[in-house]
PDB file of C-alpha atoms in Angstrom:
ATOM      1  CA  GLN A   1       0.000   0.000   0.000  1.00  0.00           C
ATOM      2  CA  GLN A   2       1.267   3.436  -0.879  1.00  0.00           C
ATOM      3  CA  GLN A   3       2.452   5.248   2.233  1.00  0.00           C
ATOM      4  CA  VAL A   4       2.072   8.988   2.563  1.00  0.00           C
ATOM      5  CA  LYS A   5       2.983  10.681   5.828  1.00  0.00           C
ATOM      6  CA  GLN A   6       2.108  14.294   6.443  1.00  0.00           C
ATOM      7  CA  SER A   7       3.399  16.434   9.312  1.00  0.00           C
ATOM      8  CA  PRO A   8       2.639  18.160  11.551  1.00  0.00           C
ATOM      9  CA  GLN A   9      -0.963  17.208  12.349  1.00  0.00           C
ATOM     10  CA  SER A  10      -1.638  20.704  13.610  1.00  0.00           C
ATOM     11  CA  LEU A  11       0.223  23.983  13.400  1.00  0.00           C
ATOM     12  CA  ILE A  12      -0.289  27.387  14.964  1.00  0.00           C
ATOM     13  CA  VAL A  13       1.495  30.363  13.400  1.00  0.00           C
ATOM     14  CA  GLN A  14       1.347  34.041  14.143  1.00  0.00           C
ATOM     15  CA  LYS A  15       0.095  36.391  11.463  1.00  0.00           C
ATOM     16  CA  GLY A  16       2.947  37.331   9.166  1.00  0.00           C
ATOM     17  CA  GLY A  17       4.952  34.217   9.968  1.00  0.00           C
ATOM     18  CA  ILE A  18       5.953  31.318   7.737  1.00  0.00           C
ATOM     19  CA  SER A  19       3.913  28.109   7.799  1.00  0.00           C
ATOM     20  CA  ILE A  20       5.626  24.892   6.704  1.00  0.00           C
ATOM     21  CA  ILE A  21       3.887  21.562   6.131  1.00  0.00           C
ATOM     22  CA  ASN A  22       5.696  18.421   5.021  1.00  0.00           C
ATOM     23  CA  CYS A  23       4.718  15.332   3.080  1.00  0.00           C
ATOM     24  CA  ALA A  24       6.854  12.189   2.842  1.00  0.00           C
ATOM     25  CA  TYR A  25       6.098   9.370   0.442  1.00  0.00           C
ATOM     26  CA  GLU A  26       7.485   5.959  -0.460  1.00  0.00           C
ATOM     27  CA  ASN A  27       6.440   5.376  -4.058  1.00  0.00           C
ATOM     28  CA  THR A  28       9.229   6.629  -6.335  1.00  0.00           C
ATOM     29  CA  ALA A  29       6.868   6.395  -9.321  1.00  0.00           C
ATOM     30  CA  PHE A  30       4.826   9.382  -8.118  1.00  0.00           C
ATOM     31  CA  ASP A  31       4.981  12.185 -10.669  1.00  0.00           C
ATOM     32  CA  TYR A  32       2.383  14.663  -9.438  1.00  0.00           C
ATOM     33  CA  PHE A  33       2.674  16.417  -6.078  1.00  0.00           C
ATOM     34  CA  PRO A  34      -0.305  18.596  -5.111  1.00  0.00           C
ATOM     35  CA  TRP A  35      -1.470  20.345  -1.998  1.00  0.00           C
ATOM     36  CA  TYR A  36      -5.187  20.721  -1.341  1.00  0.00           C
ATOM     37  CA  GLN A  37      -6.730  23.340   0.932  1.00  0.00           C
ATOM     38  CA  GLN A  38      -9.946  22.706   2.842  1.00  0.00           C
ATOM     39  CA  PHE A  39     -11.935  25.343   4.713  1.00  0.00           C
ATOM     40  CA  PRO A  40     -14.456  24.302   7.394  1.00  0.00           C
ATOM     41  CA  GLY A  41     -17.699  23.076   5.862  1.00  0.00           C
ATOM     42  CA  LYS A  42     -16.197  22.829   2.387  1.00  0.00           C
ATOM     43  CA  GLY A  43     -14.598  20.190   0.227  1.00  0.00           C
ATOM     44  CA  PRO A  44     -10.851  20.238  -0.482  1.00  0.00           C
ATOM     45  CA  ALA A  45      -9.696  22.307  -3.435  1.00  0.00           C
ATOM     46  CA  LEU A  46      -6.404  22.219  -5.300  1.00  0.00           C
ATOM     47  CA  LEU A  47      -4.077  24.929  -4.008  1.00  0.00           C
ATOM     48  CA  ILE A  48      -0.814  24.298  -5.821  1.00  0.00           C
ATOM     49  CA  ALA A  49       0.943  21.362  -7.482  1.00  0.00           C
ATOM     50  CA  ILE A  50       4.389  20.493  -8.804  1.00  0.00           C
ATOM     51  CA  ARG A  51       5.878  17.991 -11.256  1.00  0.00           C
ATOM     52  CA  PRO A  52       9.180  16.244 -10.414  1.00  0.00           C
ATOM     53  CA  ASP A  53      11.145  18.027 -13.154  1.00  0.00           C
ATOM     54  CA  VAL A  54      11.386  21.166 -11.001  1.00  0.00           C
ATOM     55  CA  SER A  55      12.465  21.568  -7.374  1.00  0.00           C
ATOM     56  CA  GLU A  56      10.314  24.549  -6.498  1.00  0.00           C
ATOM     57  CA  LYS A  57       7.139  26.277  -7.617  1.00  0.00           C
ATOM     58  CA  LYS A  58       5.834  29.562  -6.300  1.00  0.00           C
ATOM     59  CA  GLU A  59       2.347  31.003  -6.626  1.00  0.00           C
ATOM     60  CA  GLY A  60       1.954  34.209  -4.681  1.00  0.00           C
ATOM     61  CA  ARG A  61       2.604  33.493  -1.014  1.00  0.00           C
ATOM     62  CA  PHE A  62       2.489  29.723  -1.545  1.00  0.00           C
ATOM     63  CA  THR A  63       5.560  27.695  -2.495  1.00  0.00           C
ATOM     64  CA  ILE A  64       6.070  23.980  -3.024  1.00  0.00           C
ATOM     65  CA  SER A  65       9.569  22.655  -2.449  1.00  0.00           C
ATOM     66  CA  PHE A  66      10.319  19.203  -3.823  1.00  0.00           C
ATOM     67  CA  ASN A  67      13.187  16.947  -2.715  1.00  0.00           C
ATOM     68  CA  LYS A  68      13.245  13.893  -4.948  1.00  0.00           C
ATOM     69  CA  SER A  69      16.147  12.151  -3.204  1.00  0.00           C
ATOM     70  CA  ALA A  70      14.505  12.509   0.209  1.00  0.00           C
ATOM     71  CA  LYS A  71      11.088  11.553  -1.218  1.00  0.00           C
ATOM     72  CA  GLN A  72       9.363  14.477   0.322  1.00  0.00           C
ATOM     73  CA  PHE A  73       7.778  17.768  -0.611  1.00  0.00           C
ATOM     74  CA  SER A  74       6.636  20.668   1.460  1.00  0.00           C
ATOM     75  CA  LEU A  75       4.256  23.601   1.379  1.00  0.00           C
ATOM     76  CA  HIS A  76       5.521  26.982   2.534  1.00  0.00           C
ATOM     77  CA  ILE A  77       3.093  29.816   3.216  1.00  0.00           C
ATOM     78  CA  MET A  78       4.869  33.138   3.483  1.00  0.00           C
ATOM     79  CA  ASP A  79       3.372  36.090   5.374  1.00  0.00           C
ATOM     80  CA  SER A  80       0.666  33.788   6.744  1.00  0.00           C
ATOM     81  CA  GLN A  81      -2.759  35.398   7.132  1.00  0.00           C
ATOM     82  CA  PRO A  82      -5.801  34.467   9.262  1.00  0.00           C
ATOM     83  CA  GLY A  83      -7.590  33.628   6.002  1.00  0.00           C
ATOM     84  CA  ASP A  84      -5.051  30.839   5.444  1.00  0.00           C
ATOM     85  CA  SER A  85      -6.450  28.982   8.461  1.00  0.00           C
ATOM     86  CA  ALA A  86      -7.610  25.683   6.979  1.00  0.00           C
ATOM     87  CA  THR A  87      -6.748  22.021   6.722  1.00  0.00           C
ATOM     88  CA  TYR A  88      -4.121  21.122   4.151  1.00  0.00           C
ATOM     89  CA  PHE A  89      -3.672  17.758   2.458  1.00  0.00           C
ATOM     90  CA  CYS A  90      -0.924  16.394   0.258  1.00  0.00           C
ATOM     91  CA  ALA A  91      -1.956  13.817  -2.351  1.00  0.00           C
ATOM     92  CA  PRO A  92       0.988  12.560  -4.419  1.00  0.00           C
ATOM     93  CA  SER A  93       0.088  10.305  -7.313  1.00  0.00           C
ATOM     94  CA  VAL A  94       1.146   8.706 -10.542  1.00  0.00           C
ATOM     95  CA  GLN A  95      -0.439  10.192 -13.646  1.00  0.00           C
ATOM     96  CA  GLY A  96      -3.232   7.891 -14.682  1.00  0.00           C
ATOM     97  CA  ALA A  97      -3.540   6.328 -11.246  1.00  0.00           C
ATOM     98  CA  GLN A  98      -6.993   5.118 -10.383  1.00  0.00           C
ATOM     99  CA  LYS A  99      -6.578   4.554  -6.668  1.00  0.00           C
ATOM    100  CA  LEU A 100      -5.589   7.796  -4.980  1.00  0.00           C
ATOM    101  CA  VAL A 101      -4.158   8.440  -1.524  1.00  0.00           C
ATOM    102  CA  PHE A 102      -4.100  11.528   0.668  1.00  0.00           C
ATOM    103  CA  GLY A 103      -1.968  12.528   3.610  1.00  0.00           C
ATOM    104  CA  GLN A 104      -3.451  12.664   7.099  1.00  0.00           C
ATOM    105  CA  GLY A 105      -4.052  16.405   6.927  1.00  0.00           C
ATOM    106  CA  THR A 106      -2.614  19.411   8.772  1.00  0.00           C
ATOM    107  CA  ARG A 107      -4.878  21.820  10.588  1.00  0.00           C
ATOM    108  CA  LEU A 108      -3.291  25.249  10.273  1.00  0.00           C
ATOM    109  CA  THR A 109      -4.342  28.115  12.524  1.00  0.00           C
ATOM    110  CA  ILE A 110      -3.031  31.619  11.932  1.00  0.00           C
ATOM    111  CA  ASN A 111      -3.383  33.800  15.004  1.00  0.00           C
ATOM    112  CA  PRO A 112      -4.092  37.489  14.330  1.00  0.00           C
TER     113      PRO A 112
ATOM    114  CA  GLU B   1     -21.506  26.888 -12.603  1.00  0.00           C
ATOM    115  CA  ALA B   2     -19.202  23.852 -12.794  1.00  0.00           C
ATOM    116  CA  GLN B   3     -19.645  21.884  -9.620  1.00  0.00           C
ATOM    117  CA  VAL B   4     -20.018  18.624  -7.761  1.00  0.00           C
ATOM    118  CA  THR B   5     -23.159  18.405  -5.657  1.00  0.00           C
ATOM    119  CA  GLN B   6     -23.981  16.017  -2.839  1.00  0.00           C
ATOM    120  CA  ASN B   7     -27.214  15.299  -1.030  1.00  0.00           C
ATOM    121  CA  PRO B   8     -28.020  15.275   1.753  1.00  0.00           C
ATOM    122  CA  ARG B   9     -25.455  17.533   3.402  1.00  0.00           C
ATOM    123  CA  TYR B  10     -26.295  16.230   6.867  1.00  0.00           C
ATOM    124  CA  LEU B  11     -27.869  12.950   7.861  1.00  0.00           C
ATOM    125  CA  ILE B  12     -28.554  11.272  11.187  1.00  0.00           C
ATOM    126  CA  THR B  13     -29.767   7.702  10.978  1.00  0.00           C
ATOM    127  CA  VAL B  14     -29.908   4.496  12.974  1.00  0.00           C
ATOM    128  CA  THR B  15     -27.980   1.269  12.647  1.00  0.00           C
ATOM    129  CA  GLY B  16     -29.200  -0.965   9.844  1.00  0.00           C
ATOM    130  CA  LYS B  17     -31.395   1.537   8.006  1.00  0.00           C
ATOM    131  CA  LYS B  18     -30.339   1.608   4.353  1.00  0.00           C
ATOM    132  CA  LEU B  19     -29.365   4.985   2.983  1.00  0.00           C
ATOM    133  CA  THR B  20     -28.078   6.543  -0.212  1.00  0.00           C
ATOM    134  CA  VAL B  21     -25.922   9.638  -0.590  1.00  0.00           C
ATOM    135  CA  THR B  22     -26.194  11.118  -4.048  1.00  0.00           C
ATOM    136  CA  CYS B  23     -23.389  12.746  -6.003  1.00  0.00           C
ATOM    137  CA  SER B  24     -23.735  14.578  -9.279  1.00  0.00           C
ATOM    138  CA  GLN B  25     -21.276  16.536 -11.434  1.00  0.00           C
ATOM    139  CA  ASN B  26     -22.025  18.812 -14.377  1.00  0.00           C
ATOM    140  CA  MET B  27     -18.525  18.902 -15.881  1.00  0.00           C
ATOM    141  CA  ASN B  28     -18.786  15.759 -18.038  1.00  0.00           C
ATOM    142  CA  HIS B  29     -15.989  14.161 -16.017  1.00  0.00           C
ATOM    143  CA  GLU B  30     -15.186  10.518 -16.655  1.00  0.00           C
ATOM    144  CA  TYR B  31     -13.677   9.731 -13.239  1.00  0.00           C
ATOM    145  CA  MET B  32     -15.588   9.928  -9.976  1.00  0.00           C
ATOM    146  CA  SER B  33     -14.677   8.831  -6.484  1.00  0.00           C
ATOM    147  CA  TRP B  34     -15.939   8.677  -2.906  1.00  0.00           C
ATOM    148  CA  TYR B  35     -13.846   9.458   0.185  1.00  0.00           C
ATOM    149  CA  ARG B  36     -14.432   9.478   3.886  1.00  0.00           C
ATOM    150  CA  GLN B  37     -12.658  11.949   6.141  1.00  0.00           C
ATOM    151  CA  ASP B  38     -11.886  11.076   9.746  1.00  0.00           C
ATOM    152  CA  PRO B  39      -9.726  13.024  12.233  1.00  0.00           C
ATOM    153  CA  GLY B  40      -6.094  11.960  12.067  1.00  0.00           C
ATOM    154  CA  LEU B  41      -6.710   9.673   9.097  1.00  0.00           C
ATOM    155  CA  GLY B  42      -7.105  12.223   6.333  1.00  0.00           C
ATOM    156  CA  LEU B  43      -9.132  11.321   3.281  1.00  0.00           C
ATOM    157  CA  ARG B  44      -9.491   7.640   2.489  1.00  0.00           C
ATOM    158  CA  GLN B  45     -10.832   6.409  -0.822  1.00  0.00           C
ATOM    159  CA  ILE B  46     -13.918   4.187  -0.644  1.00  0.00           C
ATOM    160  CA  TYR B  47     -14.755   3.478  -4.292  1.00  0.00           C
ATOM    161  CA  TYR B  48     -13.931   5.006  -7.634  1.00  0.00           C
ATOM    162  CA  SER B  49     -15.298   4.845 -11.154  1.00  0.00           C
ATOM    163  CA  MET B  50     -13.354   5.380 -14.345  1.00  0.00           C
ATOM    164  CA  ASN B  51     -16.481   5.640 -16.472  1.00  0.00           C
ATOM    165  CA  VAL B  52     -20.077   4.495 -16.795  1.00  0.00           C
ATOM    166  CA  GLU B  53     -20.543   0.931 -15.543  1.00  0.00           C
ATOM    167  CA  VAL B  54     -16.877   0.750 -14.430  1.00  0.00           C
ATOM    168  CA  THR B  55     -16.314   0.827 -10.679  1.00  0.00           C
ATOM    169  CA  ASP B  56     -13.638  -0.512  -8.345  1.00  0.00           C
ATOM    170  CA  LYS B  57     -12.711  -0.619  -4.693  1.00  0.00           C
ATOM    171  CA  GLY B  58     -10.560   1.936  -2.974  1.00  0.00           C
ATOM    172  CA  ASP B  59      -8.816   1.420   0.347  1.00  0.00           C
ATOM    173  CA  VAL B  60     -11.886   1.212   2.616  1.00  0.00           C
ATOM    174  CA  PRO B  61     -14.793  -0.301   0.627  1.00  0.00           C
ATOM    175  CA  GLU B  62     -16.266  -2.552   3.340  1.00  0.00           C
ATOM    176  CA  GLY B  63     -19.900  -1.737   4.079  1.00  0.00           C
ATOM    177  CA  TYR B  64     -20.393   0.447   0.995  1.00  0.00           C
ATOM    178  CA  LYS B  65     -21.763  -0.005  -2.507  1.00  0.00           C
ATOM    179  CA  VAL B  66     -21.716   2.269  -5.535  1.00  0.00           C
ATOM    180  CA  SER B  67     -23.173   2.356  -9.018  1.00  0.00           C
ATOM    181  CA  ARG B  68     -22.410   4.376 -12.138  1.00  0.00           C
ATOM    182  CA  LYS B  69     -25.333   4.099 -14.514  1.00  0.00           C
ATOM    183  CA  GLU B  70     -24.947   7.626 -15.858  1.00  0.00           C
ATOM    184  CA  LYS B  71     -21.812   9.663 -16.371  1.00  0.00           C
ATOM    185  CA  ARG B  72     -22.908  12.508 -14.131  1.00  0.00           C
ATOM    186  CA  ASN B  73     -24.135  10.487 -11.110  1.00  0.00           C
ATOM    187  CA  PHE B  74     -22.258   8.308  -8.638  1.00  0.00           C
ATOM    188  CA  PRO B  75     -24.392   7.408  -5.606  1.00  0.00           C
ATOM    189  CA  LEU B  76     -22.929   5.897  -2.440  1.00  0.00           C
ATOM    190  CA  ILE B  77     -25.083   3.234  -0.823  1.00  0.00           C
ATOM    191  CA  LEU B  78     -24.887   1.996   2.750  1.00  0.00           C
ATOM    192  CA  GLU B  79     -27.028  -1.145   2.855  1.00  0.00           C
ATOM    193  CA  SER B  80     -26.809  -1.595   6.629  1.00  0.00           C
ATOM    194  CA  PRO B  81     -25.065   1.366   8.241  1.00  0.00           C
ATOM    195  CA  SER B  82     -23.119   0.883  11.452  1.00  0.00           C
ATOM    196  CA  PRO B  83     -21.772   3.456  13.949  1.00  0.00           C
ATOM    197  CA  ASN B  84     -18.226   3.057  12.602  1.00  0.00           C
ATOM    198  CA  GLN B  85     -19.476   4.577   9.346  1.00  0.00           C
ATOM    199  CA  THR B  86     -20.132   7.856  11.109  1.00  0.00           C
ATOM    200  CA  SER B  87     -17.928  10.196   9.128  1.00  0.00           C
ATOM    201  CA  LEU B  88     -17.668  13.086   6.704  1.00  0.00           C
ATOM    202  CA  TYR B  89     -18.048  11.904   3.127  1.00  0.00           C
ATOM    203  CA  PHE B  90     -16.817  13.595  -0.027  1.00  0.00           C
ATOM    204  CA  CYS B  91     -17.530  12.897  -3.656  1.00  0.00           C
ATOM    205  CA  ALA B  92     -14.933  14.016  -6.192  1.00  0.00           C
ATOM    206  CA  SER B  93     -14.509  13.969  -9.944  1.00  0.00           C
ATOM    207  CA  LYS B  94     -11.824  14.641 -12.527  1.00  0.00           C
ATOM    208  CA  PRO B  95     -11.954  14.924 -16.308  1.00  0.00           C
ATOM    209  CA  THR B  96     -10.195  11.688 -17.190  1.00  0.00           C
ATOM    210  CA  THR B  97      -8.226   8.983 -15.482  1.00  0.00           C
ATOM    211  CA  SER B  98      -5.018  10.614 -16.686  1.00  0.00           C
ATOM    212  CA  HIS B  99      -5.907  14.049 -15.354  1.00  0.00           C
ATOM    213  CA  ASN B 100      -4.700  14.566 -11.810  1.00  0.00           C
ATOM    214  CA  GLU B 101      -6.646  17.459 -10.238  1.00  0.00           C
ATOM    215  CA  GLN B 102      -9.794  16.391  -8.435  1.00  0.00           C
ATOM    216  CA  PHE B 103     -12.875  18.537  -7.876  1.00  0.00           C
ATOM    217  CA  PHE B 104     -14.681  17.903  -4.621  1.00  0.00           C
ATOM    218  CA  GLY B 105     -18.271  18.241  -3.517  1.00  0.00           C
ATOM    219  CA  PRO B 106     -19.233  20.089  -0.303  1.00  0.00           C
ATOM    220  CA  GLY B 107     -19.384  16.967   1.841  1.00  0.00           C
ATOM    221  CA  THR B 108     -22.038  14.933   3.648  1.00  0.00           C
ATOM    222  CA  ARG B 109     -21.830  14.579   7.399  1.00  0.00           C
ATOM    223  CA  LEU B 110     -23.293  11.218   8.384  1.00  0.00           C
ATOM    224  CA  THR B 111     -24.053  10.119  11.930  1.00  0.00           C
ATOM    225  CA  VAL B 112     -25.127   6.518  12.555  1.00  0.00           C
ATOM    226  CA  LEU B 113     -26.628   5.948  15.997  1.00  0.00           C
TER     227      LEU B 113
END
């Protein structure tokens, strides 16, 4: 079974700080590395994703860093805002995969 | 508006009383899937469907059934619900099997007493 381990389970950051969430995986065939964001009462929605041919991707305040040799990727949220408070999931996969796996989730709270 | 809809959004039922949670998408997506979300366990896949009349088990299929008679609909059936099926359920879809981004519904919170 594909193993995906996400950490930490919960994270509290002060407004303006940097939030960092990590995702470790075992399957070296994974070629798509997304992060989903879920607000209370809503379904998850794709936030940002990266392919293994690049080591970093930045979209606004959100950055994915990818370390192929360590088999892990992380989400960095710069200048964290209270509106970023949500649960975040990683969901690495192989393109064309039918069975999909998610990390355990990280509940992020940004204190004003 | 492109979306995945689920009904009902909230449901409280009793052990053994059959129920169906509906899921519908208006994006003409081929792939649809059901997940349950439990604290500390993340999202776990129950069943998925690659197209009409094609369904298969995910990681936690016990106690659930699905059908895919039409492309847009993918109902989740609990023939005899038990308290351990109390959870938050999400339906998701994506354009094709090869496409990676999933689009999620708003969720159904199920309580089995």
